[in-house]
mmCIF file of C-alpha atoms in Angstrom:
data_model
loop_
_atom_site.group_PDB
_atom_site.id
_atom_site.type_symbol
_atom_site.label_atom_id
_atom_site.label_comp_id
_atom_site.label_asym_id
_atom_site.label_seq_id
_atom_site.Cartn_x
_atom_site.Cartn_y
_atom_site.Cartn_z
ATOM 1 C CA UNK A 22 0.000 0.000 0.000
ATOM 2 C CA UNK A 23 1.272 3.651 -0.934
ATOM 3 C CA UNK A 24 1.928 5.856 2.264
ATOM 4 C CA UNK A 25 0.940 8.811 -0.552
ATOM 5 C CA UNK A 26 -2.384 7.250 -1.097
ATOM 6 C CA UNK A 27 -2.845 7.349 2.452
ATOM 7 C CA UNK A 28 -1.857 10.870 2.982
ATOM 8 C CA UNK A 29 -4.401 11.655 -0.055
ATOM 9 C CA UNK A 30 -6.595 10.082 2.147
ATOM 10 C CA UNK A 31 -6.488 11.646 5.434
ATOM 11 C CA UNK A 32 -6.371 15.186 3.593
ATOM 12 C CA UNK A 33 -9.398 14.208 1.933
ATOM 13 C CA UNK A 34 -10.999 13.412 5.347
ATOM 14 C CA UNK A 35 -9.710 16.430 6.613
ATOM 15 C CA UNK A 36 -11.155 19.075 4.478
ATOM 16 C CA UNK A 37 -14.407 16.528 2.763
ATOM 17 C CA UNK A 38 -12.565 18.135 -0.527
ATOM 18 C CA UNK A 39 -11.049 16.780 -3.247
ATOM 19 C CA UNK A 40 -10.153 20.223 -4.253
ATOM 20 C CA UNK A 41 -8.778 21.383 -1.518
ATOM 21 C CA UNK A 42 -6.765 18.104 -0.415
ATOM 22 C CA UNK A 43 -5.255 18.690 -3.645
ATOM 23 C CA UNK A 44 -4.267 22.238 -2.750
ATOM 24 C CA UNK A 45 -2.402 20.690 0.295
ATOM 25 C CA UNK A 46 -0.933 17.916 -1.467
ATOM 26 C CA UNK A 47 0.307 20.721 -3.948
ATOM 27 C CA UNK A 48 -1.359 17.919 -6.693
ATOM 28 C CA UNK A 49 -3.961 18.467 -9.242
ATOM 29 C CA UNK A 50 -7.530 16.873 -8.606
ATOM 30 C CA UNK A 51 -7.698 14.223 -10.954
ATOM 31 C CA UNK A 52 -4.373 12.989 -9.112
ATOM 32 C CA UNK A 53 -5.872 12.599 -6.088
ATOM 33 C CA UNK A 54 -9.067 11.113 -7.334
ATOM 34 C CA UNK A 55 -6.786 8.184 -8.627
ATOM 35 C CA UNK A 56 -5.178 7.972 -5.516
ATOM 36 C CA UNK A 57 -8.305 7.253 -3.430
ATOM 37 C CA UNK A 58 -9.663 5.011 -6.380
ATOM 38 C CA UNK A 59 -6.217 3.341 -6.364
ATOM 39 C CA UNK A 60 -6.605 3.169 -2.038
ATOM 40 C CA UNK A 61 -10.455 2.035 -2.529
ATOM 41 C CA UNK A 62 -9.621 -0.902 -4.777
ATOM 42 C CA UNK A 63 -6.404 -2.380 -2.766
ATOM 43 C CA UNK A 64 -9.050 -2.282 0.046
ATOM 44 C CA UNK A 65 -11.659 -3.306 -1.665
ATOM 45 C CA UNK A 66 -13.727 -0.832 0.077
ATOM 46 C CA UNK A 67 -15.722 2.664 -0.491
ATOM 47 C CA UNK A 68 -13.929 4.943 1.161
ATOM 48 C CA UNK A 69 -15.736 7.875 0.791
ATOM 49 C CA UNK A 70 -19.757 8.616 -0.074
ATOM 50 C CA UNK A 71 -20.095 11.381 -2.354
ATOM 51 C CA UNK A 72 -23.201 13.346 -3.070
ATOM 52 C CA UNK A 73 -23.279 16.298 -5.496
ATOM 53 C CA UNK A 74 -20.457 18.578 -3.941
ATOM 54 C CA UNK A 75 -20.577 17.048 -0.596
ATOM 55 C CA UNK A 76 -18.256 14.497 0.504
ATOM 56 C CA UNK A 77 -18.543 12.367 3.412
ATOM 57 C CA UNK A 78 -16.345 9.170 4.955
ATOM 58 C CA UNK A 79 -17.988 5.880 4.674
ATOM 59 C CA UNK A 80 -17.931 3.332 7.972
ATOM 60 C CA UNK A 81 -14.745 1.824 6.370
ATOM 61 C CA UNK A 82 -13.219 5.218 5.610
ATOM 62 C CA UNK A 83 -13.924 6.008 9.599
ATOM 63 C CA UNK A 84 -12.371 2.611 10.700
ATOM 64 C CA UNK A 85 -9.486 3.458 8.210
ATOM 65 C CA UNK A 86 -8.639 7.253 9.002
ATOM 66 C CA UNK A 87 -6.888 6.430 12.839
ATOM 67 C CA UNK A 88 -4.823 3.428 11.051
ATOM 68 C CA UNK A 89 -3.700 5.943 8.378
ATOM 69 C CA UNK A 90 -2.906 8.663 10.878
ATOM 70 C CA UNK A 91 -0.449 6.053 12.606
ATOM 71 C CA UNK A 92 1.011 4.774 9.128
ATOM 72 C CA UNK A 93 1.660 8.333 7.919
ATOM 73 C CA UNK A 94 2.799 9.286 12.114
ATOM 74 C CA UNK A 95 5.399 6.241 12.174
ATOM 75 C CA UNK A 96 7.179 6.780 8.550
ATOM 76 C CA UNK A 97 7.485 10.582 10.239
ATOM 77 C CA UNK A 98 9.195 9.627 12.996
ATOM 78 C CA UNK A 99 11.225 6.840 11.586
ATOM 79 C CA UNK A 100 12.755 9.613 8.905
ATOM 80 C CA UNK A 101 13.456 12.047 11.300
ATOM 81 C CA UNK A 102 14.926 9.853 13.405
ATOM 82 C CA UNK A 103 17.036 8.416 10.497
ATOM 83 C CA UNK A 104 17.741 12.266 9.632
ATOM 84 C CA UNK A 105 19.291 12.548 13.161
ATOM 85 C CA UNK A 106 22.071 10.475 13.053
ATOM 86 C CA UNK A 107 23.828 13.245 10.547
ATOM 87 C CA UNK A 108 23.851 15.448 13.667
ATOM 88 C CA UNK A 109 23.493 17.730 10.745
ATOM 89 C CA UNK A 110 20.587 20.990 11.192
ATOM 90 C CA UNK A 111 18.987 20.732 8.014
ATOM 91 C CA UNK A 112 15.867 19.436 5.941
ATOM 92 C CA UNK A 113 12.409 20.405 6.389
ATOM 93 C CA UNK A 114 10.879 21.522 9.840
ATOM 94 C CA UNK A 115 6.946 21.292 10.099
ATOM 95 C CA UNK A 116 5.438 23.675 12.778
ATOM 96 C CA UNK A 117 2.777 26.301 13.770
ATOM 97 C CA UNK A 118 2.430 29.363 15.528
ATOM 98 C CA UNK A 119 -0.265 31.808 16.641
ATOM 99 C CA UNK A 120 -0.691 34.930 15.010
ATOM 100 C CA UNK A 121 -0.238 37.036 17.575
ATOM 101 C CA UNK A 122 2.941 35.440 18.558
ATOM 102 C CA UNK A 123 4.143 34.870 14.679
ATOM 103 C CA UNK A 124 3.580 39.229 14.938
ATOM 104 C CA UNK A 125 4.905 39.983 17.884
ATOM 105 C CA UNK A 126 7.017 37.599 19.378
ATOM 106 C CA UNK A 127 8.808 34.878 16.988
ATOM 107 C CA UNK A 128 10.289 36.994 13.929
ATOM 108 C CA UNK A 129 13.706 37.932 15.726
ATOM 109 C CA UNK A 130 13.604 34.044 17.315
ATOM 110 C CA UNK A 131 13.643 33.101 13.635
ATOM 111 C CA UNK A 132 15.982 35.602 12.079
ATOM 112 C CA UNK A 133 18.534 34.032 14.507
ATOM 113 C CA UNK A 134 17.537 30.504 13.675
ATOM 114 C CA UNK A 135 17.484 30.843 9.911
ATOM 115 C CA UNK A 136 21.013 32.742 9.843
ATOM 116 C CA UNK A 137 22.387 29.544 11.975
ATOM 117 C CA UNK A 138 20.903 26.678 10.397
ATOM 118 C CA UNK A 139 20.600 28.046 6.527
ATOM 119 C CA UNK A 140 19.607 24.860 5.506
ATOM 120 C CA UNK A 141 16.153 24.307 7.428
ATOM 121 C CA UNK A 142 13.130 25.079 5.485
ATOM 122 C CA UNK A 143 10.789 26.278 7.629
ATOM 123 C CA UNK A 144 7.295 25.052 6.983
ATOM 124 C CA UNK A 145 5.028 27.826 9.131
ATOM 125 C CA UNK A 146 1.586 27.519 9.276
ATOM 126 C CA UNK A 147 -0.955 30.159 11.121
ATOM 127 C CA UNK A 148 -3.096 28.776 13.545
ATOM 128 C CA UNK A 149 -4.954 29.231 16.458
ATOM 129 C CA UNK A 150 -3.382 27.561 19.174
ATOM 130 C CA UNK A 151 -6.099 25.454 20.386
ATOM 131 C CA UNK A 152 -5.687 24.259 16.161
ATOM 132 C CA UNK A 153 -2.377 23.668 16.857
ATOM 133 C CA UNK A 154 -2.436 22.019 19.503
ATOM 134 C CA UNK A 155 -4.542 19.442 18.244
ATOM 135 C CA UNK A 156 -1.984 19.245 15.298
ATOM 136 C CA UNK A 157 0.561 18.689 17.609
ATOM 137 C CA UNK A 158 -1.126 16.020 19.435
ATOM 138 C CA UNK A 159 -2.169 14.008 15.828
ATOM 139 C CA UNK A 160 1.393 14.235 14.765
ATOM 140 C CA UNK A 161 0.751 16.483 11.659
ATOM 141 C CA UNK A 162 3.314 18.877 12.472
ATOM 142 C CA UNK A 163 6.419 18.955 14.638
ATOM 143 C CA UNK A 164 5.899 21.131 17.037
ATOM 144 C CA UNK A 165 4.033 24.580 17.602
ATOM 145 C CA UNK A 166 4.392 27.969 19.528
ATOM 146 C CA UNK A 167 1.443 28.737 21.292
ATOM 147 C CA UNK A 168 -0.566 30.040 23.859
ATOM 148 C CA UNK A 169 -0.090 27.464 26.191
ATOM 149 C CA UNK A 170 -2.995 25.610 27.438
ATOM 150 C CA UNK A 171 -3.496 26.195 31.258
ATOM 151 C CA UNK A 172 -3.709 22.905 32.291
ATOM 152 C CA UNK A 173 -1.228 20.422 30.023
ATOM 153 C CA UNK A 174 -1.184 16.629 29.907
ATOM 154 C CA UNK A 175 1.142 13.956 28.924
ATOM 155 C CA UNK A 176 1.511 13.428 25.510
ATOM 156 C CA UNK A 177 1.941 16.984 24.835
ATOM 157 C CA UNK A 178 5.802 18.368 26.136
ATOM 158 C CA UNK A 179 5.731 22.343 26.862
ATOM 159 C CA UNK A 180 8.602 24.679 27.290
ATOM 160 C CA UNK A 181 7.251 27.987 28.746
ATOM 161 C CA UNK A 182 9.594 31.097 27.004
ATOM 162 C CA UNK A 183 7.830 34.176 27.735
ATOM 163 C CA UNK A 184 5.041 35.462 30.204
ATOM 164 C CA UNK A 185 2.543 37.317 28.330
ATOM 165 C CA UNK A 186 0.989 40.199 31.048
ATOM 166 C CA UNK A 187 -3.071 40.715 29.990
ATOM 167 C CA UNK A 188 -4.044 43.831 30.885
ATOM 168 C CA UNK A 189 -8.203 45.192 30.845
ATOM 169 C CA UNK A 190 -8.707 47.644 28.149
ATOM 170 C CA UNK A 191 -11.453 50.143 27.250
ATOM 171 C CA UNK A 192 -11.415 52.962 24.522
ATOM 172 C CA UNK A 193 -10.414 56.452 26.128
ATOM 173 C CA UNK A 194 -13.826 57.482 26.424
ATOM 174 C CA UNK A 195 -15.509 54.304 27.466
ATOM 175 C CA UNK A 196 -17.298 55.657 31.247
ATOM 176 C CA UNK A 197 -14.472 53.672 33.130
ATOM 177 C CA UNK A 198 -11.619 55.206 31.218
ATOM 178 C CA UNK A 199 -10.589 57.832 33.688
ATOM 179 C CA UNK A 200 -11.632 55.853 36.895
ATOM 180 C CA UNK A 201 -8.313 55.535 38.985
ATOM 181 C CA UNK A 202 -9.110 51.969 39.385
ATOM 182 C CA UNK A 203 -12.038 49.557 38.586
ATOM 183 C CA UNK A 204 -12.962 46.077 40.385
ATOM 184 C CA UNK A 205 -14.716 43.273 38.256
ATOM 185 C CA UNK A 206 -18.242 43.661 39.464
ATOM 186 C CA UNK A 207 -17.598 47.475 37.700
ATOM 187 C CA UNK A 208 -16.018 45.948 34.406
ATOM 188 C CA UNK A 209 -19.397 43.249 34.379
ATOM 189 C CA UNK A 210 -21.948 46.382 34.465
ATOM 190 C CA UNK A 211 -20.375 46.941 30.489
ATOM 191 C CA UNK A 212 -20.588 45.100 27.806
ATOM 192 C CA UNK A 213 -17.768 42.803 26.781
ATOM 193 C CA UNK A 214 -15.806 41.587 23.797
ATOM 194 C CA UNK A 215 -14.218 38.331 24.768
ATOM 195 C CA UNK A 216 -11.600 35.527 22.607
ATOM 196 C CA UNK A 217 -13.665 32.476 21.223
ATOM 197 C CA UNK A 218 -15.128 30.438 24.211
ATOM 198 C CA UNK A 219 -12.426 27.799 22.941
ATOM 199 C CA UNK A 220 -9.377 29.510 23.056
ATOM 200 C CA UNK A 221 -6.809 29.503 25.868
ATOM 201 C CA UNK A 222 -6.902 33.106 26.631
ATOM 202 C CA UNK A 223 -10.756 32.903 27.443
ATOM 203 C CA UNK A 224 -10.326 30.004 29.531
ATOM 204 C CA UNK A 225 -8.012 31.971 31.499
ATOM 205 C CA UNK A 226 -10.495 34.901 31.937
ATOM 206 C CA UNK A 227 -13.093 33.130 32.877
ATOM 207 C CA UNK A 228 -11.234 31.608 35.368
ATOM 208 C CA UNK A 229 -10.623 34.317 37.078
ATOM 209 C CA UNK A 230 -14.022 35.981 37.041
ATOM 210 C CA UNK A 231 -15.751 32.800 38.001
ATOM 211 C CA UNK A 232 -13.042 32.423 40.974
ATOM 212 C CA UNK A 233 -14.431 36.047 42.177
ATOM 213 C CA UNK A 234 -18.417 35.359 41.503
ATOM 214 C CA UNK A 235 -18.366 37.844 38.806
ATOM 215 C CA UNK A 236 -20.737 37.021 35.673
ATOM 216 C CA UNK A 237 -19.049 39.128 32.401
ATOM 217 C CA UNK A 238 -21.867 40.093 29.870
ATOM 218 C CA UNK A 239 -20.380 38.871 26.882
ATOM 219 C CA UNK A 240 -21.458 40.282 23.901
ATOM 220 C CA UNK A 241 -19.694 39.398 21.395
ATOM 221 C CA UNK A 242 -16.456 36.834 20.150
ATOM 222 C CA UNK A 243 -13.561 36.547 17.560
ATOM 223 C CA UNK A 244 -10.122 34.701 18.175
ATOM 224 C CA UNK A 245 -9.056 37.239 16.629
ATOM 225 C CA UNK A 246 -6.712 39.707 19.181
ATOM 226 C CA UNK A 247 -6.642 42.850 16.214
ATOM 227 C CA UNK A 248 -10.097 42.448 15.714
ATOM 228 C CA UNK A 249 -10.946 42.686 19.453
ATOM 229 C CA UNK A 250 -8.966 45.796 19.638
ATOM 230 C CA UNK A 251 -10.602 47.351 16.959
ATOM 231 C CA UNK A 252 -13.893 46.801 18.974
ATOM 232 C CA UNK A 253 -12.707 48.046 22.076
ATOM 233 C CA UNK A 254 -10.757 50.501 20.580
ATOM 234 C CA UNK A 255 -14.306 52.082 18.795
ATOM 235 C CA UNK A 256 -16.142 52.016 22.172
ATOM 236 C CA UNK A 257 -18.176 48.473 21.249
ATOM 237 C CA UNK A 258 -16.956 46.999 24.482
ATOM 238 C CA UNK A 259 -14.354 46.306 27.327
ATOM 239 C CA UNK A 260 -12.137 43.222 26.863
ATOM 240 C CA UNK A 261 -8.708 42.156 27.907
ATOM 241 C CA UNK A 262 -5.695 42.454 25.647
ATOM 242 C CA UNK A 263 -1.858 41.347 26.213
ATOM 243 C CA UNK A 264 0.519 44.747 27.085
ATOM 244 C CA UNK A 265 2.439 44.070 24.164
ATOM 245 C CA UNK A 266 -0.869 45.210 22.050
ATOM 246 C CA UNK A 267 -1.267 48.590 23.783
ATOM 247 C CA UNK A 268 -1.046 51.875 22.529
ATOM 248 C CA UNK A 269 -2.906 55.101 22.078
ATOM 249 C CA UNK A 270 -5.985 53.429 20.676
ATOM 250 C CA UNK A 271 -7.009 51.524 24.117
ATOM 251 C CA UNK A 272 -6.612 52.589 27.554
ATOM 252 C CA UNK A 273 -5.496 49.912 30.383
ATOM 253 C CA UNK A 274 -7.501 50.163 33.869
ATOM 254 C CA UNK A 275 -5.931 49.385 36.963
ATOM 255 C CA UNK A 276 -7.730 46.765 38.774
ATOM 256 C CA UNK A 277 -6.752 45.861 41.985
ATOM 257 C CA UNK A 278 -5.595 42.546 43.045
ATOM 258 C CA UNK A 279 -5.963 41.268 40.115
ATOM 259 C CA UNK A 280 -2.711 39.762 37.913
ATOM 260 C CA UNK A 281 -3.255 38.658 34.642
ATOM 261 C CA UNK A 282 -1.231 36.754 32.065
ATOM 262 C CA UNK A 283 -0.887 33.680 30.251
ATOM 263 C CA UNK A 284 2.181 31.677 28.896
ATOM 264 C CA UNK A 285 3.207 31.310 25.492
ATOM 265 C CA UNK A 286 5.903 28.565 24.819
ATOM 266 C CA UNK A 287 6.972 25.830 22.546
ATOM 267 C CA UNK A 288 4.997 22.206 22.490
ATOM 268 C CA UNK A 289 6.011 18.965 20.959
ATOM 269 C CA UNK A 290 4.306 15.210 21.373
ATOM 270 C CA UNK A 291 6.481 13.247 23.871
ATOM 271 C CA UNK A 292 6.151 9.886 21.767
ATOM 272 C CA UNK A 293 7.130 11.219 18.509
ATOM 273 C CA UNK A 294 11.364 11.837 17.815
ATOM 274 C CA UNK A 295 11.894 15.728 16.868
ATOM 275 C CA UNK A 296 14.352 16.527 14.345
ATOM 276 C CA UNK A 297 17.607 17.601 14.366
ATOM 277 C CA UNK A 298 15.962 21.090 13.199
ATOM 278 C CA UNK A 299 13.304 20.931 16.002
ATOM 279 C CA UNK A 300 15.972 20.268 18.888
ATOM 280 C CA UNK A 301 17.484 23.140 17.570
ATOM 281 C CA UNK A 302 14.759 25.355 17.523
ATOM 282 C CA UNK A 303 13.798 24.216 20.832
ATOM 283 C CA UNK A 304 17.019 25.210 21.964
ATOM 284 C CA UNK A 305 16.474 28.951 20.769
ATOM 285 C CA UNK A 306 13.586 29.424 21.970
ATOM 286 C CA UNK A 307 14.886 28.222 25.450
ATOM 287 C CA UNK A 308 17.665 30.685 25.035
ATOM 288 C CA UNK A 309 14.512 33.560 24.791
ATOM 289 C CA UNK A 310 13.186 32.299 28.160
ATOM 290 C CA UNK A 311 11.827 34.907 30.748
#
């Protein structure tokens, strides 16, 4: 069985297009429709139901998609480690970073990185953590730089590099602006702009206001950090936005006793070997740590 007729397969799955699996593959349609023909008649099995446009995964397709994953995880892991015993830097590095941290954080990490190891291709995709995460943890990428989750569990590694400080913001003339301080039951009598219920950075938030009784009136969500400044930034609502995001546009409040921040650091899957190229970036990032 071809390991590219599997990967045609799960990319498939993953986007129920033939189209756009193709797009990933960086192959033309028809070639993946032969591929899945090619997969469906070594099985001798439908892999996939399809009805006008929409495209679904048959029972077999289901019971095959976790066996793939494995396949296509093991050959990964059996190059790279293969690939270490150079001890050279080099090849192709798979990972995934935020877009807040790709902006603000990680372009001088990588201007270091690519000057020492010229011959690393770096293979970037923009995600939202929680995306990559899951990434991580299904082996399609190396490793990722993220918000980290608050609470992590074995399989997933995590190197914490830098504290990222949240601070409450409000437009200049939001009613609170010029308070000298505010408490939360104050912030809760306004409307609020919060990240999606699923990211990291709300689960942190709501932490803290359900840890003080304190019910936010959410109005509105986006994952989105630029997009939730705009908002508050217009007078829509309050919200809370890392320091490194302020400026003239948004006001912070001082709220007392209250300390903010979340952790944004490197992940990797603990079972899975990381390459020569990931060590190394692991090892810059660590050099980065606050």
């Amino acid at each position: 069985m071809d390991t590219a007729n599997l990967s045609a397969f799960l990319a498939v799955a993953e986007h129920a297009s033939f189209s756009r699996a193709a797009e990933q593959l960086h192959l033309t349609q028809p070639a993946i429709s032969k591929r899945i023909a090619t997969l469906e008649q070594q099985l001798d099995a439908r892999l996939f139901d399809r009805i006008g446009r929409h495209i679904s995964m048959t029972e077999a397709g289901r019971a095959l998609k976790p066996r793939a994953e494995q396949i296509i995880t093991a050959l990964k892991d059996t190059r790279r480690a293969l690939g270490n015993l150079s001890s050279q830097v080099q090849g192709r590095l798979s990972m995934a970073t935020s877009h807040h941290i790709g902006l603000h954080r990680l372009p001088p990490v990588l201007r270091t990185y690519t000057a020492a190891y010229p011959d690393v291709a770096l293979d970037i995709d923009f995600l939202d953590s929680e995306v990559a995460y899951d990434k991580v943890l299904h082996g399609e990428i190396e490793l990722a730089v993220i918000t980290l989750a608050p609470i992590l569990e074995p399989p997933i590694m995590a190197k914490a590099v830098w504290d990222d400080p949240l601070d409450f913001v409000v437009a200049p003339e939001h009613p609170l602006a010029n308070l000298p301080q505010v408490d939360l039951a104050q912030l809760a009598a306004y409307p609020a702009v919060f990240p999606g219920v699923n990211t990291f950075t709300h689960k942190v938030v709501s932490q803290l206001f359900q840890q003080r009784g304190v019910s936010p009136q959410i109005r509105m969500s986006t994952n989105y950090l630029e997009t939730i400044k705009m908002m508050v930034s217009i007078g829509l609502a309050w919200s809370v936005l890392p320091r490194t995001m302020l400026d003239t546009q948004v006001k912070a409040l001082q709220v007392p006793d209250v300390t903010l921040q979340r952790q944004l650091g490197v992940i990797w899957h603990s079972g899975r070997t990381l390459s020569n190229a990931g060590q190394a970036l692991v090892r810059q990032l660590d050099c980065k740590q606050m």
